[in-house]
Amino acid sequence: MTANITEDEKRERRARPEPGLAQASGGGPDGFREAAASRIPLIFPEWEKSIEATRHLFATALKDGLSFAASSLHDQANFLRNLSDSKTPSELLKCHLDFAEKFWSKSFSQGSKILDHLKPQPSSAAGQAIHRA
């Protein structure tokens, strides 16, 4: 009998879960959060589309920026190779001028390409309204 009392005392001392919480949680500690998340959307669908479009926009701009940085490093390595192969001062000057010309033209073309991704694109409805006017 004393063994049963000891077991009964142990059972009573254990924290009993709330009945509503146990049903909503599905039995697990993270189940409540999962059930609540399934009932209440954390992000509105319009916001989710906007966030995804913004993520894509910045990912594309970052990809182009990193591509530009890689090609610039390659051009600088070629410049240093040409510089080391130069024998006369006129060849040195020509290497510097060629590199500067290539660098500036590439910077402006790639920079404008990167910035074009960041320009707001009109929606199809707005584009149709512009064409009607």
PDB file of C-alpha atoms in Angstrom:
ATOM      1  CA  MET A   1       0.000   0.000   0.000  1.00  0.00           C
ATOM      2  CA  THR A   2       2.820   2.379   0.784  1.00  0.00           C
ATOM      3  CA  ALA A   3       4.277   1.688  -2.626  1.00  0.00           C
ATOM      4  CA  ASN A   4       0.996   2.787  -4.226  1.00  0.00           C
ATOM      5  CA  ILE A   5       0.855   5.963  -2.172  1.00  0.00           C
ATOM      6  CA  THR A   6       4.359   6.864  -3.212  1.00  0.00           C
ATOM      7  CA  GLU A   7       3.494   6.355  -6.867  1.00  0.00           C
ATOM      8  CA  ASP A   8       0.284   8.375  -6.436  1.00  0.00           C
ATOM      9  CA  GLU A   9       2.188  11.213  -4.823  1.00  0.00           C
ATOM     10  CA  LYS A  10       4.655  11.220  -7.699  1.00  0.00           C
ATOM     11  CA  ARG A  11       1.834  11.403 -10.207  1.00  0.00           C
ATOM     12  CA  GLU A  12       0.202  14.327  -8.396  1.00  0.00           C
ATOM     13  CA  ARG A  13       3.462  16.243  -8.148  1.00  0.00           C
ATOM     14  CA  ARG A  14       4.023  16.096 -11.887  1.00  0.00           C
ATOM     15  CA  ALA A  15       2.829  19.196 -13.665  1.00  0.00           C
ATOM     16  CA  ARG A  16      -0.387  18.542 -15.485  1.00  0.00           C
ATOM     17  CA  PRO A  17      -0.714  20.248 -18.864  1.00  0.00           C
ATOM     18  CA  GLU A  18      -3.566  22.629 -19.500  1.00  0.00           C
ATOM     19  CA  PRO A  19      -6.391  20.837 -21.360  1.00  0.00           C
ATOM     20  CA  GLY A  20      -6.693  23.552 -24.042  1.00  0.00           C
ATOM     21  CA  LEU A  21      -2.965  23.716 -24.579  1.00  0.00           C
ATOM     22  CA  ALA A  22      -2.636  19.938 -24.868  1.00  0.00           C
ATOM     23  CA  GLN A  23      -5.362  19.798 -27.505  1.00  0.00           C
ATOM     24  CA  ALA A  24      -3.983  22.706 -29.542  1.00  0.00           C
ATOM     25  CA  SER A  25      -0.408  21.559 -29.281  1.00  0.00           C
ATOM     26  CA  GLY A  26      -0.944  18.084 -30.575  1.00  0.00           C
ATOM     27  CA  GLY A  27       1.019  16.729 -27.624  1.00  0.00           C
ATOM     28  CA  GLY A  28       4.418  18.362 -28.261  1.00  0.00           C
ATOM     29  CA  PRO A  29       5.934  21.619 -27.030  1.00  0.00           C
ATOM     30  CA  ASP A  30       6.342  22.942 -30.581  1.00  0.00           C
ATOM     31  CA  GLY A  31       2.926  21.700 -31.633  1.00  0.00           C
ATOM     32  CA  PHE A  32       1.206  24.762 -30.167  1.00  0.00           C
ATOM     33  CA  ARG A  33       3.334  27.082 -32.297  1.00  0.00           C
ATOM     34  CA  GLU A  34       2.704  24.945 -35.375  1.00  0.00           C
ATOM     35  CA  ALA A  35      -1.060  24.938 -34.783  1.00  0.00           C
ATOM     36  CA  ALA A  36      -1.099  28.695 -34.186  1.00  0.00           C
ATOM     37  CA  ALA A  37       1.018  29.311 -37.280  1.00  0.00           C
ATOM     38  CA  SER A  38      -1.351  27.252 -39.403  1.00  0.00           C
ATOM     39  CA  ARG A  39      -4.314  29.330 -38.220  1.00  0.00           C
ATOM     40  CA  ILE A  40      -2.747  32.798 -38.316  1.00  0.00           C
ATOM     41  CA  PRO A  41      -0.542  33.703 -41.294  1.00  0.00           C
ATOM     42  CA  LEU A  42       2.504  35.665 -40.179  1.00  0.00           C
ATOM     43  CA  ILE A  43       2.882  37.342 -43.560  1.00  0.00           C
ATOM     44  CA  PHE A  44       0.129  38.542 -45.830  1.00  0.00           C
ATOM     45  CA  PRO A  45       0.317  37.022 -49.338  1.00  0.00           C
ATOM     46  CA  GLU A  46       0.894  40.448 -50.897  1.00  0.00           C
ATOM     47  CA  TRP A  47       3.782  41.070 -48.524  1.00  0.00           C
ATOM     48  CA  GLU A  48       5.247  37.674 -49.275  1.00  0.00           C
ATOM     49  CA  LYS A  49       5.188  38.418 -53.013  1.00  0.00           C
ATOM     50  CA  SER A  50       6.796  41.798 -52.399  1.00  0.00           C
ATOM     51  CA  ILE A  51       9.504  40.305 -50.191  1.00  0.00           C
ATOM     52  CA  GLU A  52      10.241  37.603 -52.766  1.00  0.00           C
ATOM     53  CA  ALA A  53      10.439  40.165 -55.581  1.00  0.00           C
ATOM     54  CA  THR A  54      12.764  42.351 -53.512  1.00  0.00           C
ATOM     55  CA  ARG A  55      14.944  39.365 -52.643  1.00  0.00           C
ATOM     56  CA  HIS A  56      15.161  38.444 -56.329  1.00  0.00           C
ATOM     57  CA  LEU A  57      15.968  42.037 -57.257  1.00  0.00           C
ATOM     58  CA  PHE A  58      18.836  42.320 -54.787  1.00  0.00           C
ATOM     59  CA  ALA A  59      20.114  38.830 -55.613  1.00  0.00           C
ATOM     60  CA  THR A  60      20.328  39.763 -59.292  1.00  0.00           C
ATOM     61  CA  ALA A  61      22.048  43.069 -58.527  1.00  0.00           C
ATOM     62  CA  LEU A  62      24.493  41.328 -56.189  1.00  0.00           C
ATOM     63  CA  LYS A  63      25.242  38.649 -58.787  1.00  0.00           C
ATOM     64  CA  ASP A  64      25.982  41.325 -61.397  1.00  0.00           C
ATOM     65  CA  GLY A  65      28.097  43.268 -58.897  1.00  0.00           C
ATOM     66  CA  LEU A  66      30.163  40.221 -58.003  1.00  0.00           C
ATOM     67  CA  SER A  67      30.568  39.364 -61.680  1.00  0.00           C
ATOM     68  CA  PHE A  68      31.817  42.903 -62.294  1.00  0.00           C
ATOM     69  CA  ALA A  69      34.255  42.644 -59.373  1.00  0.00           C
ATOM     70  CA  ALA A  70      35.612  39.330 -60.685  1.00  0.00           C
ATOM     71  CA  SER A  71      36.116  40.680 -64.199  1.00  0.00           C
ATOM     72  CA  SER A  72      37.768  43.819 -62.780  1.00  0.00           C
ATOM     73  CA  LEU A  73      40.229  41.686 -60.810  1.00  0.00           C
ATOM     74  CA  HIS A  74      40.974  39.713 -63.960  1.00  0.00           C
ATOM     75  CA  ASP A  75      41.582  42.940 -65.901  1.00  0.00           C
ATOM     76  CA  GLN A  76      43.890  44.216 -63.153  1.00  0.00           C
ATOM     77  CA  ALA A  77      45.888  40.981 -63.264  1.00  0.00           C
ATOM     78  CA  ASN A  78      46.244  41.360 -67.047  1.00  0.00           C
ATOM     79  CA  PHE A  79      47.274  44.982 -66.560  1.00  0.00           C
ATOM     80  CA  LEU A  80      50.014  44.006 -64.118  1.00  0.00           C
ATOM     81  CA  ARG A  81      51.226  41.289 -66.482  1.00  0.00           C
ATOM     82  CA  ASN A  82      51.372  43.766 -69.372  1.00  0.00           C
ATOM     83  CA  LEU A  83      53.062  46.286 -67.104  1.00  0.00           C
ATOM     84  CA  SER A  84      55.767  43.803 -66.148  1.00  0.00           C
ATOM     85  CA  ASP A  85      56.349  42.926 -69.820  1.00  0.00           C
ATOM     86  CA  SER A  86      56.816  46.594 -70.799  1.00  0.00           C
ATOM     87  CA  LYS A  87      60.363  47.542 -71.807  1.00  0.00           C
ATOM     88  CA  THR A  88      60.109  51.262 -72.519  1.00  0.00           C
ATOM     89  CA  PRO A  89      58.400  54.205 -70.828  1.00  0.00           C
ATOM     90  CA  SER A  90      56.086  54.628 -73.821  1.00  0.00           C
ATOM     91  CA  GLU A  91      54.900  51.006 -73.402  1.00  0.00           C
ATOM     92  CA  LEU A  92      54.280  51.688 -69.704  1.00  0.00           C
ATOM     93  CA  LEU A  93      52.223  54.748 -70.546  1.00  0.00           C
ATOM     94  CA  LYS A  94      50.287  52.838 -73.203  1.00  0.00           C
ATOM     95  CA  CYS A  95      49.488  50.075 -70.648  1.00  0.00           C
ATOM     96  CA  HIS A  96      48.210  52.657 -68.164  1.00  0.00           C
ATOM     97  CA  LEU A  97      46.074  54.428 -70.757  1.00  0.00           C
ATOM     98  CA  ASP A  98      44.627  51.176 -72.122  1.00  0.00           C
ATOM     99  CA  PHE A  99      43.795  49.973 -68.629  1.00  0.00           C
ATOM    100  CA  ALA A 100      42.204  53.297 -67.637  1.00  0.00           C
ATOM    101  CA  GLU A 101      40.102  53.381 -70.813  1.00  0.00           C
ATOM    102  CA  LYS A 102      38.948  49.780 -70.383  1.00  0.00           C
ATOM    103  CA  PHE A 103      38.263  50.291 -66.670  1.00  0.00           C
ATOM    104  CA  TRP A 104      36.114  53.408 -67.140  1.00  0.00           C
ATOM    105  CA  SER A 105      34.105  52.028 -70.056  1.00  0.00           C
ATOM    106  CA  LYS A 106      33.447  48.767 -68.212  1.00  0.00           C
ATOM    107  CA  SER A 107      32.599  50.595 -64.978  1.00  0.00           C
ATOM    108  CA  PHE A 108      29.970  52.731 -66.673  1.00  0.00           C
ATOM    109  CA  SER A 109      28.440  49.903 -68.712  1.00  0.00           C
ATOM    110  CA  GLN A 110      28.337  47.382 -65.851  1.00  0.00           C
ATOM    111  CA  GLY A 111      27.311  50.038 -63.320  1.00  0.00           C
ATOM    112  CA  SER A 112      24.360  51.100 -65.447  1.00  0.00           C
ATOM    113  CA  LYS A 113      23.404  47.437 -65.906  1.00  0.00           C
ATOM    114  CA  ILE A 114      23.412  46.931 -62.119  1.00  0.00           C
ATOM    115  CA  LEU A 115      21.405  50.111 -61.549  1.00  0.00           C
ATOM    116  CA  ASP A 116      18.876  49.094 -64.208  1.00  0.00           C
ATOM    117  CA  HIS A 117      17.941  46.142 -62.001  1.00  0.00           C
ATOM    118  CA  LEU A 118      17.195  48.536 -59.146  1.00  0.00           C
ATOM    119  CA  LYS A 119      14.838  50.748 -61.164  1.00  0.00           C
ATOM    120  CA  PRO A 120      11.209  50.157 -60.254  1.00  0.00           C
ATOM    121  CA  GLN A 121       9.409  48.156 -62.911  1.00  0.00           C
ATOM    122  CA  PRO A 122       5.845  49.322 -63.587  1.00  0.00           C
ATOM    123  CA  SER A 123       3.215  46.661 -63.071  1.00  0.00           C
ATOM    124  CA  SER A 124       1.345  45.296 -66.080  1.00  0.00           C
ATOM    125  CA  ALA A 125      -1.812  47.217 -65.068  1.00  0.00           C
ATOM    126  CA  ALA A 126       0.141  50.453 -64.727  1.00  0.00           C
ATOM    127  CA  GLY A 127       1.855  49.805 -68.063  1.00  0.00           C
ATOM    128  CA  GLN A 128      -1.494  49.304 -69.775  1.00  0.00           C
ATOM    129  CA  ALA A 129      -2.835  52.513 -68.219  1.00  0.00           C
ATOM    130  CA  ILE A 130       0.187  54.415 -69.528  1.00  0.00           C
ATOM    131  CA  HIS A 131      -0.301  53.050 -73.046  1.00  0.00           C
ATOM    132  CA  ARG A 132      -4.005  53.987 -73.027  1.00  0.00           C
ATOM    133  CA  ALA A 133      -3.294  57.615 -72.137  1.00  0.00           C
TER     134      ALA A 133
END
